[in-house]
Amino acid sequence: MHAFDVLGDPVRRRLVELLAEDDRTAGGLTDVIGEEFGISQPAVSRHLRVLREAGFASSAPRGTARVYRLEPRAVEELDRAVERYRSLWRQRLDALGTEIARGRNGPARGRDDPARGNATPRHEEP
């Protein structure tokens, strides 16, 4: 499964957010996710399995609990994949910023510009 597919699910994104804060037990994750999303322990377990199989999380027994941790390597790989798109968005956002700045510097001489004699008439209420 592709990383974007894995993180396309809001439950899995939330699990990754929780694991980014700290390692957590399966029970602790189930409590939070169950409360926030209203899903059962088996459903949370299936999402955790998807994260493990995709390399986003690992788990290890600790006493009677199973502790999950975020795998930084998967997040780094995702960051590299997203980097290709960042450069495209940077260019577009820079262009948008330029257009916004132009708008602040004064109105464009366009369709509703009274100086050009083509303002749209406004009807006022009596």
Short mmCIF file of N, CA and C in Angstrom, two decimals, residues 3-48:
data_model
loop_
_atom_site.label_atom_id
_atom_site.label_comp_id
_atom_site.label_asym_id
_atom_site.label_seq_id
_atom_site.Cartn_x
_atom_site.Cartn_y
_atom_site.Cartn_z
N ALA A 3 2.14 5.04 0.68
CA ALA A 3 2.10 5.85 1.91
C ALA A 3 0.91 6.81 1.91
N PHE A 4 0.59 7.39 0.77
CA PHE A 4 -0.55 8.32 0.72
C PHE A 4 -1.86 7.58 0.95
N ASP A 5 -1.95 6.34 0.48
CA ASP A 5 -3.14 5.54 0.74
C ASP A 5 -3.26 5.23 2.23
N VAL A 6 -2.14 4.90 2.84
CA VAL A 6 -2.13 4.58 4.27
C VAL A 6 -2.60 5.78 5.07
N LEU A 7 -2.06 6.94 4.77
CA LEU A 7 -2.38 8.14 5.54
C LEU A 7 -3.63 8.86 5.05
N GLY A 8 -4.25 8.33 4.01
CA GLY A 8 -5.49 8.90 3.52
C GLY A 8 -6.65 8.66 4.47
N ASP A 9 -6.49 7.72 5.36
CA ASP A 9 -7.55 7.41 6.33
C ASP A 9 -7.36 8.28 7.58
N PRO A 10 -8.41 8.97 8.03
CA PRO A 10 -8.25 9.86 9.19
C PRO A 10 -7.89 9.13 10.48
N VAL A 11 -8.32 7.90 10.63
CA VAL A 11 -7.96 7.14 11.84
C VAL A 11 -6.47 6.86 11.85
N ARG A 12 -5.93 6.45 10.71
CA ARG A 12 -4.50 6.16 10.66
C ARG A 12 -3.67 7.43 10.79
N ARG A 13 -4.15 8.54 10.21
CA ARG A 13 -3.42 9.80 10.40
C ARG A 13 -3.38 10.17 11.88
N ARG A 14 -4.49 9.97 12.58
CA ARG A 14 -4.53 10.29 14.01
C ARG A 14 -3.61 9.37 14.79
N LEU A 15 -3.58 8.09 14.43
CA LEU A 15 -2.67 7.16 15.10
C LEU A 15 -1.22 7.61 14.92
N VAL A 16 -0.87 8.04 13.72
CA VAL A 16 0.49 8.52 13.46
C VAL A 16 0.77 9.77 14.30
N GLU A 17 -0.21 10.67 14.40
CA GLU A 17 -0.03 11.86 15.25
C GLU A 17 0.24 11.47 16.69
N LEU A 18 -0.53 10.52 17.20
CA LEU A 18 -0.35 10.08 18.59
C LEU A 18 1.02 9.45 18.78
N LEU A 19 1.43 8.63 17.83
CA LEU A 19 2.73 7.96 17.94
C LEU A 19 3.88 8.94 17.76
N ALA A 20 3.64 10.03 17.04
CA ALA A 20 4.69 11.04 16.89
C ALA A 20 4.96 11.73 18.22
N GLU A 21 3.96 11.77 19.10
CA GLU A 21 4.14 12.38 20.42
C GLU A 21 4.97 11.49 21.32
N ASP A 22 4.69 10.16 21.27
CA ASP A 22 5.39 9.23 22.16
C ASP A 22 4.95 7.80 21.84
N ASP A 23 5.75 6.83 22.26
CA ASP A 23 5.34 5.44 22.14
C ASP A 23 4.08 5.23 22.99
N ARG A 24 3.21 4.37 22.53
CA ARG A 24 1.95 4.14 23.25
C ARG A 24 1.57 2.67 23.19
N THR A 25 0.85 2.25 24.22
CA THR A 25 0.36 0.88 24.24
C THR A 25 -0.84 0.77 23.31
N ALA A 26 -1.10 -0.45 22.86
CA ALA A 26 -2.26 -0.70 22.02
C ALA A 26 -3.53 -0.29 22.75
N GLY A 27 -3.60 -0.59 24.05
CA GLY A 27 -4.77 -0.22 24.84
C GLY A 27 -4.96 1.29 24.93
N GLY A 28 -3.87 2.01 25.11
CA GLY A 28 -3.94 3.46 25.17
C GLY A 28 -4.38 4.06 23.86
N LEU A 29 -3.87 3.52 22.75
CA LEU A 29 -4.29 3.98 21.43
C LEU A 29 -5.76 3.68 21.19
N THR A 30 -6.17 2.49 21.59
CA THR A 30 -7.57 2.09 21.42
C THR A 30 -8.50 3.01 22.20
N ASP A 31 -8.09 3.38 23.41
CA ASP A 31 -8.92 4.28 24.22
C ASP A 31 -9.11 5.62 23.52
N VAL A 32 -8.02 6.21 23.04
CA VAL A 32 -8.11 7.53 22.40
C VAL A 32 -8.90 7.45 21.10
N ILE A 33 -8.54 6.50 20.25
CA ILE A 33 -9.19 6.39 18.94
C ILE A 33 -10.65 5.98 19.10
N GLY A 34 -10.92 5.08 20.02
CA GLY A 34 -12.31 4.68 20.26
C GLY A 34 -13.16 5.86 20.68
N GLU A 35 -12.61 6.70 21.54
CA GLU A 35 -13.33 7.89 22.01
C GLU A 35 -13.53 8.90 20.88
N GLU A 36 -12.48 9.14 20.11
CA GLU A 36 -12.56 10.17 19.07
C GLU A 36 -13.35 9.74 17.84
N PHE A 37 -13.24 8.46 17.47
CA PHE A 37 -13.86 8.00 16.23
C PHE A 37 -15.02 7.04 16.45
N GLY A 38 -15.20 6.59 17.68
CA GLY A 38 -16.30 5.67 17.96
C GLY A 38 -16.15 4.31 17.30
N ILE A 39 -14.90 3.81 17.23
CA ILE A 39 -14.69 2.49 16.62
C ILE A 39 -14.21 1.50 17.68
N SER A 40 -14.34 0.24 17.38
CA SER A 40 -14.04 -0.83 18.32
C SER A 40 -12.55 -1.15 18.38
N GLN A 41 -12.18 -1.93 19.38
CA GLN A 41 -10.79 -2.37 19.53
C GLN A 41 -10.33 -3.18 18.32
N PRO A 42 -11.13 -4.12 17.79
CA PRO A 42 -10.67 -4.83 16.59
C PRO A 42 -10.44 -3.90 15.39
N ALA A 43 -11.26 -2.86 15.27
CA ALA A 43 -11.07 -1.91 14.16
C ALA A 43 -9.77 -1.14 14.34
N VAL A 44 -9.48 -0.71 15.56
CA VAL A 44 -8.22 -0.01 15.83
C VAL A 44 -7.05 -0.94 15.53
N SER A 45 -7.17 -2.20 15.92
CA SER A 45 -6.10 -3.18 15.66
C SER A 45 -5.85 -3.34 14.17
N ARG A 46 -6.90 -3.32 13.37
CA ARG A 46 -6.72 -3.44 11.91
C ARG A 46 -5.95 -2.22 11.38
N HIS A 47 -6.27 -1.03 11.87
CA HIS A 47 -5.55 0.16 11.43
C HIS A 47 -4.08 0.10 11.87
N LEU A 48 -3.84 -0.39 13.07
CA LEU A 48 -2.46 -0.52 13.54
C LEU A 48 -1.70 -1.54 12.68
#
